[in-house]
XYZ file of C-alpha atoms in Angstrom:
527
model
C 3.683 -69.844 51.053
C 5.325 -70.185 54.369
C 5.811 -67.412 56.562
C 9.680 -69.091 56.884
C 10.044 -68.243 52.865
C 8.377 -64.507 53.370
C 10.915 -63.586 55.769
C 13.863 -65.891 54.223
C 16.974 -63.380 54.225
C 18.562 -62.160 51.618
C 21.906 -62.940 50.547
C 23.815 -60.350 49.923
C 26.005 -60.655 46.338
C 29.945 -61.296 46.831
C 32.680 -58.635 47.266
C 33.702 -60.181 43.488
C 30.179 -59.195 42.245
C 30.365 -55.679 43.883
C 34.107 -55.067 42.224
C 32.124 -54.559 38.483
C 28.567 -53.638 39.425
C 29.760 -50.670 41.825
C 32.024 -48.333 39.174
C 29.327 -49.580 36.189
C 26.279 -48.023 38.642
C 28.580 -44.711 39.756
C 29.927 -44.074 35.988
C 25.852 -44.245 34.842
C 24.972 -42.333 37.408
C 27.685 -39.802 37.128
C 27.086 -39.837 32.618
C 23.077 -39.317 33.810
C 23.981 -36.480 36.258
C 26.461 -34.834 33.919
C 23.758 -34.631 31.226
C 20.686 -33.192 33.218
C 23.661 -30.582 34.693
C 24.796 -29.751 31.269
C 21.257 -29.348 29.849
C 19.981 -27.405 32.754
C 23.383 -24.748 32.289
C 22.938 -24.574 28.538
C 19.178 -23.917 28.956
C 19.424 -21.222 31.747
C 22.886 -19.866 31.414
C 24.413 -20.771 27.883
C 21.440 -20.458 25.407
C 20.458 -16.987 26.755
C 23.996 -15.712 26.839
C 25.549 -16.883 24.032
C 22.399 -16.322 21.578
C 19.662 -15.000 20.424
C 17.243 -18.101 20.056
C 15.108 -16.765 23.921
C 14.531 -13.589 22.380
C 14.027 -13.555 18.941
C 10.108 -14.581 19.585
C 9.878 -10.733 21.073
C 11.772 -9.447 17.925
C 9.739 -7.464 16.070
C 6.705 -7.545 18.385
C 4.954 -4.439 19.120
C 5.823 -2.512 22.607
C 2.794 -3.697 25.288
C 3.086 -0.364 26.971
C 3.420 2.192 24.321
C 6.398 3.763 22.206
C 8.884 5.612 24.556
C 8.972 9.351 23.489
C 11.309 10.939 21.304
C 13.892 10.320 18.485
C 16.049 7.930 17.722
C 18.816 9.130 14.841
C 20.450 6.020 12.643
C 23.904 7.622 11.556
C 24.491 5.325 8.532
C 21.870 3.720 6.278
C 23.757 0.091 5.269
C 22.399 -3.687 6.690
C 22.982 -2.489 10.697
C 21.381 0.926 10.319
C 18.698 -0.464 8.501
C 17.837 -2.829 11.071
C 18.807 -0.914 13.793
C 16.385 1.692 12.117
C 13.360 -1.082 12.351
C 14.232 -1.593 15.786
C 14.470 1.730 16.938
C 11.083 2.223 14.916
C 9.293 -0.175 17.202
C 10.802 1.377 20.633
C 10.372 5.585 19.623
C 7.843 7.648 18.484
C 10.431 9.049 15.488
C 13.239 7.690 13.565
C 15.666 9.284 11.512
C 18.506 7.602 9.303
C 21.171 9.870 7.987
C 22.933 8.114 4.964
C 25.643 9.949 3.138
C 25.349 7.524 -0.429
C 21.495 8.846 -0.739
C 18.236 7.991 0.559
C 15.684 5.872 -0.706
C 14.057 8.420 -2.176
C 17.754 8.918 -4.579
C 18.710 5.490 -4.692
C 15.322 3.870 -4.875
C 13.102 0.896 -3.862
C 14.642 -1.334 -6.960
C 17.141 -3.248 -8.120
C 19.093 -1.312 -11.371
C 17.143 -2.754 -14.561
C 20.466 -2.038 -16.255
C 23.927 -1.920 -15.352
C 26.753 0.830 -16.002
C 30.506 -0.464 -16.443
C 33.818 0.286 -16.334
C 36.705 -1.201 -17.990
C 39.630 -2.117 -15.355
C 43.456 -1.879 -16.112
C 43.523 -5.660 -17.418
C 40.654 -4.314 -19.818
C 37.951 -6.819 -18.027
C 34.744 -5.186 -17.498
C 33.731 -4.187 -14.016
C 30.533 -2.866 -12.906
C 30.117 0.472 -11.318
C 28.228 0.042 -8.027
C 25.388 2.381 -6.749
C 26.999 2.403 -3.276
C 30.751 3.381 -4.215
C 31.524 3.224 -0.188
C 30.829 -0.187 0.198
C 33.516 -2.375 -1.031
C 31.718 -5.786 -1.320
C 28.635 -3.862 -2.597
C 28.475 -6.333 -5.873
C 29.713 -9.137 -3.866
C 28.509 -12.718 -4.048
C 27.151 -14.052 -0.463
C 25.177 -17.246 0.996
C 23.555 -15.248 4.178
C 23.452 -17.562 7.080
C 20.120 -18.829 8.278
C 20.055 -16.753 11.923
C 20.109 -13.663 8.949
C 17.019 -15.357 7.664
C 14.891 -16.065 11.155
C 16.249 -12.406 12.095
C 14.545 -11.151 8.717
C 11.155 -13.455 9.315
C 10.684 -12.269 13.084
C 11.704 -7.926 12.317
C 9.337 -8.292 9.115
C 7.279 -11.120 9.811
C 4.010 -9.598 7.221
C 6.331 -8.686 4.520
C 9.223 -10.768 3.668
C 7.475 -13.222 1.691
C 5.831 -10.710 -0.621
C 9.406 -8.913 -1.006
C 10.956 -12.031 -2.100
C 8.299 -12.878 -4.433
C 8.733 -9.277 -5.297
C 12.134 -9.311 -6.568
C 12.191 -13.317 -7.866
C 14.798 -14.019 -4.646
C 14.116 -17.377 -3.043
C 15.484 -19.370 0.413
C 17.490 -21.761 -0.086
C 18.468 -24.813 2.650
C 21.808 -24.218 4.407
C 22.848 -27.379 3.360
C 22.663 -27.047 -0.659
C 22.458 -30.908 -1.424
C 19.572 -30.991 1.396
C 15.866 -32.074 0.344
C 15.201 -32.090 4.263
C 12.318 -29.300 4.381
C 13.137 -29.197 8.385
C 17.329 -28.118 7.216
C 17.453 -23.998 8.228
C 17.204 -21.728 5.241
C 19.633 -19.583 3.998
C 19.753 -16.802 1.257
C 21.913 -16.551 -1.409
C 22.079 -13.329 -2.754
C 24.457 -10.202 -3.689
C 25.368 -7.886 -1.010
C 23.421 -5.265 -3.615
C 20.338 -7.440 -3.652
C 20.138 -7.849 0.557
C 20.464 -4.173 0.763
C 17.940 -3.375 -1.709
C 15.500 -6.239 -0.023
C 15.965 -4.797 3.444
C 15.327 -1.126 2.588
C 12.359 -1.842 0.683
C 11.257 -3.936 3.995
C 12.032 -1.138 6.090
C 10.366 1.289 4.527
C 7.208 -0.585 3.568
C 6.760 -1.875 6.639
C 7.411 1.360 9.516
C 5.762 4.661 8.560
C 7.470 6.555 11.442
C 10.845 6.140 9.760
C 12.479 9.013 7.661
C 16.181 9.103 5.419
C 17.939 11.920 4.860
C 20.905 12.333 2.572
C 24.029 13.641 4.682
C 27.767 12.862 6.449
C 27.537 13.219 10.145
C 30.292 14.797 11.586
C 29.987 14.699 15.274
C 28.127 14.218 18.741
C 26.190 17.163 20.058
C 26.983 16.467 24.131
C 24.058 17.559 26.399
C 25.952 19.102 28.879
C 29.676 18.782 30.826
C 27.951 17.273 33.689
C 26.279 13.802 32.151
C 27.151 11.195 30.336
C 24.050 11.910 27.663
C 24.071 13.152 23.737
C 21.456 15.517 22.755
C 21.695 15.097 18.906
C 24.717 14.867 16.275
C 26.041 17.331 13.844
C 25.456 16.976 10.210
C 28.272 18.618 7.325
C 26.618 21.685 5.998
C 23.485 21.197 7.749
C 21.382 22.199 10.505
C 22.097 19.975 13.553
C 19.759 16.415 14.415
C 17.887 16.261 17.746
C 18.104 12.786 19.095
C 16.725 11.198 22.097
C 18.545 8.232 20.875
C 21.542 7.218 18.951
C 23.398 4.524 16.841
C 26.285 4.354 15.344
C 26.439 2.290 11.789
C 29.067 3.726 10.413
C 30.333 0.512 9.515
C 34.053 -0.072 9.352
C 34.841 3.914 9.343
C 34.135 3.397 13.625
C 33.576 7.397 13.527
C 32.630 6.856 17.336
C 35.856 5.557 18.583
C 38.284 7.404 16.148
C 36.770 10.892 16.570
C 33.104 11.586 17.370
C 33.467 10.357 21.003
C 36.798 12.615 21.815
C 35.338 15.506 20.198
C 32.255 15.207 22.066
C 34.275 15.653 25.479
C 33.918 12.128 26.585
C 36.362 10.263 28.496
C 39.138 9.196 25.641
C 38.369 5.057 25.245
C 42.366 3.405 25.821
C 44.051 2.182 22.876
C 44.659 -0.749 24.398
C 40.894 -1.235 23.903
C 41.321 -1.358 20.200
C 42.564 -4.063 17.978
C 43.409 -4.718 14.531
C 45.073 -7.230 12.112
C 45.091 -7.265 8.539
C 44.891 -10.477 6.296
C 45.957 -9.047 3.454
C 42.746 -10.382 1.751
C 41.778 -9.309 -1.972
C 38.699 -11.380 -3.459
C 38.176 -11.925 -7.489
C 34.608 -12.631 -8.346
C 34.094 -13.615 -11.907
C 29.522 -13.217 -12.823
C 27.978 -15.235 -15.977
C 24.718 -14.974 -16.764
C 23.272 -18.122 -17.581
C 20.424 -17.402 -20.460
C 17.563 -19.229 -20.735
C 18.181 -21.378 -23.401
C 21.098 -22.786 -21.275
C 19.430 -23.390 -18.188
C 18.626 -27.302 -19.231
C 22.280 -27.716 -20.352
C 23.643 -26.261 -16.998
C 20.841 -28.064 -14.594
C 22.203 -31.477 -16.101
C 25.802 -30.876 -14.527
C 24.702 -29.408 -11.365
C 24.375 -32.931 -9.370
C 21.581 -30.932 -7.687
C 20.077 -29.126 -10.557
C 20.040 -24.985 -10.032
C 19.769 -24.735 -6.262
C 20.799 -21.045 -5.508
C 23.630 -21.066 -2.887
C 27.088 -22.488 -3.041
C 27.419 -25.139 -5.251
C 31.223 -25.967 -4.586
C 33.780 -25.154 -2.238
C 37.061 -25.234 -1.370
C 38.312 -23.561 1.413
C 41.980 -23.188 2.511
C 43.730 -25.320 5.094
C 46.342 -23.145 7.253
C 48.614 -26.119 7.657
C 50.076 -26.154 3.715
C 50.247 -21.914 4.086
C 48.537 -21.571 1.263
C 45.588 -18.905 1.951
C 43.883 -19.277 -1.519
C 40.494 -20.720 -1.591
C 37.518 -20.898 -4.410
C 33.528 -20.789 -4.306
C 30.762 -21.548 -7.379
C 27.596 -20.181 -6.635
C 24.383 -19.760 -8.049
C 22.381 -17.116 -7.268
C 19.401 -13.885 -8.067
C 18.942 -13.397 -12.085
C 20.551 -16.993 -13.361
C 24.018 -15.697 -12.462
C 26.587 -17.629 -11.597
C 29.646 -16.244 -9.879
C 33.030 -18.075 -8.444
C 35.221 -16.307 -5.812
C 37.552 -16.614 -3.111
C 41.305 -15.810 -3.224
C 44.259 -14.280 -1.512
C 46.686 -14.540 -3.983
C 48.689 -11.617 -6.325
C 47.775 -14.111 -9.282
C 44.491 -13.841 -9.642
C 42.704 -15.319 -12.143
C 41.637 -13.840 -15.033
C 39.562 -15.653 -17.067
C 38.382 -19.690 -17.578
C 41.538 -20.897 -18.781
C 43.829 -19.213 -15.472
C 40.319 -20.356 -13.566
C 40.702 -24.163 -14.853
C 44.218 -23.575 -13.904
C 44.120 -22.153 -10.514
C 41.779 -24.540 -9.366
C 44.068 -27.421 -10.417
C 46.568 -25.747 -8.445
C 44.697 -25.691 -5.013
C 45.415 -27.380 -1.737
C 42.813 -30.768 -1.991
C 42.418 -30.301 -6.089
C 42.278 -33.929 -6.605
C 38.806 -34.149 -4.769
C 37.696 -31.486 -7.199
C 34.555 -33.309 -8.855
C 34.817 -33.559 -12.608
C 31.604 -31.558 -13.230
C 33.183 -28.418 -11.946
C 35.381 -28.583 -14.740
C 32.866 -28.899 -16.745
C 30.767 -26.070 -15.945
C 33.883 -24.142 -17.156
C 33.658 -26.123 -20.233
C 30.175 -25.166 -20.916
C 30.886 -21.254 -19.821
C 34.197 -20.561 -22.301
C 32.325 -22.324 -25.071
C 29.325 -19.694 -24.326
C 31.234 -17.061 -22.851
C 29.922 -14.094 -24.951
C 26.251 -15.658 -24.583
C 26.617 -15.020 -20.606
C 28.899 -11.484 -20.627
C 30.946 -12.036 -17.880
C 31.987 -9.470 -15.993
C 34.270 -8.835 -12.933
C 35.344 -7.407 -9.696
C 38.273 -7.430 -7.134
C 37.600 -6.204 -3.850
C 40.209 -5.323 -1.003
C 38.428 -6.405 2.381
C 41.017 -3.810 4.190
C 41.849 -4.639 8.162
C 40.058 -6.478 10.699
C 39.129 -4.321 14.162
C 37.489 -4.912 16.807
C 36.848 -1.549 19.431
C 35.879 -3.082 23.089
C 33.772 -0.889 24.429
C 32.328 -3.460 26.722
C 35.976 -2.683 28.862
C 35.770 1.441 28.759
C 35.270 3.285 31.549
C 31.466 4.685 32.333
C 33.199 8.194 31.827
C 34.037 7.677 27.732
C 30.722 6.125 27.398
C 27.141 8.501 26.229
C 23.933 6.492 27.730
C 21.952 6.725 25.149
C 24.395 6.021 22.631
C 24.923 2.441 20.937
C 27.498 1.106 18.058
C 26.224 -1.678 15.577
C 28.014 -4.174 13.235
C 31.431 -2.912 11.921
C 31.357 0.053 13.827
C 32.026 -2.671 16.690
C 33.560 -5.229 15.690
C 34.614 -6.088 11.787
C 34.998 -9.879 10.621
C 36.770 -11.525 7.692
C 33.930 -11.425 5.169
C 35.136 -14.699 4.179
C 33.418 -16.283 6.714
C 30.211 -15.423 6.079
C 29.401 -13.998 9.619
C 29.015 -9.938 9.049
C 25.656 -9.605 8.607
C 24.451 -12.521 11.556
C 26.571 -10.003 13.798
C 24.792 -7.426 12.507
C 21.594 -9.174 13.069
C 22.455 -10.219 16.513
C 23.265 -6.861 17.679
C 19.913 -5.656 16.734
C 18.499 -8.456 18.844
C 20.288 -7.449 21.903
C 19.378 -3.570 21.419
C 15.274 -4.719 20.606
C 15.501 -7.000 23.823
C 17.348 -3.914 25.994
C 14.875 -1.586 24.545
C 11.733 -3.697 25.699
C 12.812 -3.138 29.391
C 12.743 0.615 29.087
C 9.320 1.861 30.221
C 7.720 4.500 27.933
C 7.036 6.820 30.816
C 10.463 7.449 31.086
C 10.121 10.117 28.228
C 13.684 9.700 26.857
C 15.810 9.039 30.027
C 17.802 6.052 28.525
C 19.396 4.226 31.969
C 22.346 5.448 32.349
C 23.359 1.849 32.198
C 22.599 1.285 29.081
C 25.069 1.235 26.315
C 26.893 -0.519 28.838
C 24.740 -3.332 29.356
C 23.824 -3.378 25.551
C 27.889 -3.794 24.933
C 28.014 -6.523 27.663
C 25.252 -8.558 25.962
C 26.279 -7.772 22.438
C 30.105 -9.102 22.685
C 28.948 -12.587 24.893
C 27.148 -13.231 21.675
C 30.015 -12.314 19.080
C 33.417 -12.283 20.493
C 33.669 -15.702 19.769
C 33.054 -14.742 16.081
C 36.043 -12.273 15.873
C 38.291 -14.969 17.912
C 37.672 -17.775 15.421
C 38.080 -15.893 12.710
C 40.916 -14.212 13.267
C 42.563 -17.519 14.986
C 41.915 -19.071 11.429
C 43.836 -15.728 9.509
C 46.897 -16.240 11.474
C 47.721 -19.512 10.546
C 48.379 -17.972 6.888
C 52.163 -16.151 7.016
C 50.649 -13.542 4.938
C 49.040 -12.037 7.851
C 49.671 -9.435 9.572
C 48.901 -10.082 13.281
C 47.268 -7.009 15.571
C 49.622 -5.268 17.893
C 51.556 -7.061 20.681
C 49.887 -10.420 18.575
C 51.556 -13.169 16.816
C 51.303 -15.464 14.716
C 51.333 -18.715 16.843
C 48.276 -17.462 18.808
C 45.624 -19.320 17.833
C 47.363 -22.277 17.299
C 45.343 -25.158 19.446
C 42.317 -23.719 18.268
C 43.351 -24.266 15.001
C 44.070 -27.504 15.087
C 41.175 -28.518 16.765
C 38.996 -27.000 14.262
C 41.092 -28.517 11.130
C 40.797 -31.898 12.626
C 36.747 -31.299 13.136
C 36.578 -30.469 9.546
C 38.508 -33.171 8.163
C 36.243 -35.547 10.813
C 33.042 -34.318 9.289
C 33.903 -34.599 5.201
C 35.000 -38.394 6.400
C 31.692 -38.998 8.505
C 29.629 -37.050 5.675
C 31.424 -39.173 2.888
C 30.905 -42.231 4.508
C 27.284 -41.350 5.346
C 26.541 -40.502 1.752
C 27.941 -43.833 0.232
C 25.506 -45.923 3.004
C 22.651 -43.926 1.942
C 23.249 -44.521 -1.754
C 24.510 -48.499 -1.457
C 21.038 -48.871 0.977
C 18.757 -47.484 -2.563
């Protein structure tokens, strides 16, 4: 080759060329940018603030430089103070859980063999629950699969043999999945979780002890800091406490008295809210025997999965805030629930006709139907029984706003005794289990040689971390209750508020049952 054709120019492409190359280069370039920005915020800002996925590898983990000294004192003995207790267990030499309902020693390590019963004004029979505070004691739930890593990581050598223990099994979050990579979940009763995770706790941290007894109050270490020394217990001798949480679940003893009476700064009202909406929940329970078990697994389109089998949830736009679950779940029962209205349902033939009656009935799948077939004709076979349970209001207490002045340092308050959430949506307990991620991960930063001086940062900083994480819960949720006019809004609140998100998350919903229908039908036309 010529050196004339090495060093031939280059012609440059024409000003018509440029006009569609140029904005096709810069919109790549700006799509490529956009998407190494937005992965390198969610993976240093978002993921760490917003979850618990960067520290839940630590959860459970022994302490590298030794237990920090002391006590820490667990006032409630429900799902939070039971995994607060765990926590706690791993951070301090002592733990102590004070549980008004009974300790483990009264209540015991086991599920009731057989069940005591009531008869209810309508003359149905209701069970009478162990745990008389807890209104969804006997309740039917699905828990969430960031419940189930939370439970793997705190327990990590004894889940597995606890499940095999009592029969319970995971389930995929998605019930008509046969993915073995789709999360699991774990659908059990409220009674059965409890009874799991107090059986974990206790065969699992040695240091931990239960006492039967109401506290009553904050024992302040002096006028001059912002520390407690212990709390107060009804008719007993007072609790020492290096340490303390508050799981008094939707009672929020800390904000409505123990706080005050303890001489600490009085939090604003303006720093509590509430709404109420209005929400009473029927749960019918058959037993499916054994020798119906083939009969029933040949309607299920997915044989007996535990979890929720059927669904259908409300949609705010027709007003109408009833909805309706089918479950499967622990000891071949099968349970239904879900509704706001004064009519509830009775029995199978008001069941058949409520669900008729529901917003989206149409779509209803014929088999439904005829699992209530198959139940009336064998209704004394499975001994139904039933329950109605009152969820009560909504709050949410922001301590993550008070002043320094009405906050203790070593002082913390878990699950509903921060924030409660519709139970409806499923998201209690992954609070609950979220919170006790943030205190573990807070804990692991305070050096044992500090012999019980808790920063006096702390509950602070455990607030600040706890809310980024679940505020978004209690916003959602209570976005989706006011669309229903039976609602009553919080203080200063209306009903409108809400509104775009709302809409945006009706139209998401709507998108993905079109998406997922279509999906299905390619999948099953491919075969």
């Amino acid at each position: 080759m010529s050196s004339t054709g090495l060093l031939r120019p280059i012609t440059p492409p024409s000003p018509s060329t440029w006009k569609g190359t140029v904005p096709l280069t810069m919109l790549l370039g700006m799509i490529i940018t956009t998407n190494v920005l937005f992965k390198i915020i969610r993976r240093t800002i978002l993921v760490p603030r917003l979850t618990i996925m960067d520290e839940l590898p630590n959860f459970g983990l022994r302490r590298a430089d030794g237990k920090i000294r002391g006590r820490a004192v667990i006032c409630g003995g429900s799902i939070a103070g039971l995994l607060a207790a765990a926590v706690c267990s791993d951070h301090f030499e002592s733990v102590l859980v004070i549980e008004a309902e009974g300790s483990p020693a009264e209540i015991g390590l086991d599920r009731a063999k057989e069940r005591e019963f009531r008869i209810m004004h309508d003359g149905r029979p209701t069970p009478i629950p162990l745990r008389k505070r807890l209104l969804q004691y006997m309740g039917i739930h699905v828990y969430l699969p960031p419940v189930v890593l939370g439970l793997q990581r705190l327990f990590s050598g004894t889940l597995q043999d606890e499940l095999d223990y009592f029969g319970f099994s995971l389930a995929p979050d998605v019930w008509d999945s046969t993915d073995p990579r789709t999360p699991r979940a774990l659908p059990i009763t409220r009674e059965a979780l409890e009874t799991l995770v107090r059986r974990l706790v206790v065969n699992s941290r040695t240091n931990i002890s239960f006492t039967t007894g109401t506290v009553d109050g904050f024992r302040r270490q002096s006028r001059e800091d912002l520390m407690l020394s212990g709390v107060t217990v009804r008719g007993e001798q007072d609790e020492d406490a290096t340490f303390i949480v508050d799981a008094t679940g939707a009672a929020q003893c800390s904000y409505h008295k123990w706080l005050e009476n303890a001489e600490f700064k009085p939090i604003s009202p303006s720093l509590y809210t509430e709404y109420d909406p209005r929400l009473v929940y029927s749960q019918s329970v058959y037993t499916l025997p054994d020798a119906l078990l083939p009969k029933f697994g040949k309607i299920f389109p997915y044989g007996l999965i535990p979890g929720a089998v059927f669904g259908n949830n409300p949609d705010y736009s027709t007003g109408d805030p009833r909805l309706l679950y089918m479950y499967l779940y622990e000891d071949r029962q099968r349970g239904g629930w879900g509704t706001t209205a004064e009519q509830r349902p009775r029995g199978l033939t008001e069941l058949r006709a409520y669900t008729k009656s529901l917003h989206n009935s149409e779509h209803t799948p014929q088999w439904v139907y005829e699992i209530f077939d198959l139940l009336e004709a064998h209704e004394e076979e499975c001994r139904p029984w039933y329950s109605d349970v009152h969820t009560g209001k909504m709050s949410f207490v922001k301590y993550h706003k008070a002043e320094k002045e009405s906050l203790p340092s070593n002082w913390v308050a878990i699950g509903d005794s921060m924030l409660k959430l519709n139970p409806t949506y499923g998201q209690g307990i992954v609070k609950s289990v979220m919170d006790s991620v943030a205190l573990d991960s807070l804990l692991r930063k305070v050096p044992s040689r500090c012999g019980g001086g808790i920063p006096a940062d702390f509950s602070t900083r455990f607030f600040n971390k706890a809310v980024a994480r679940t505020e978004g819960m209690w916003e959602a949720t209570k976005a989706q209750d006011y669309g229903f006019p039976t609602t009553v809004p919080a203080k200063g609140e209306t009903l409108a508020m809400g509104a775009f998100m709302r809409a945006f998350g009706r139209h998401l919903m709507y998108a993905g049952v079109k998406v997922a229908i279509s999906f299905h039908f390619t999948l099953t036309s491919t075969e």
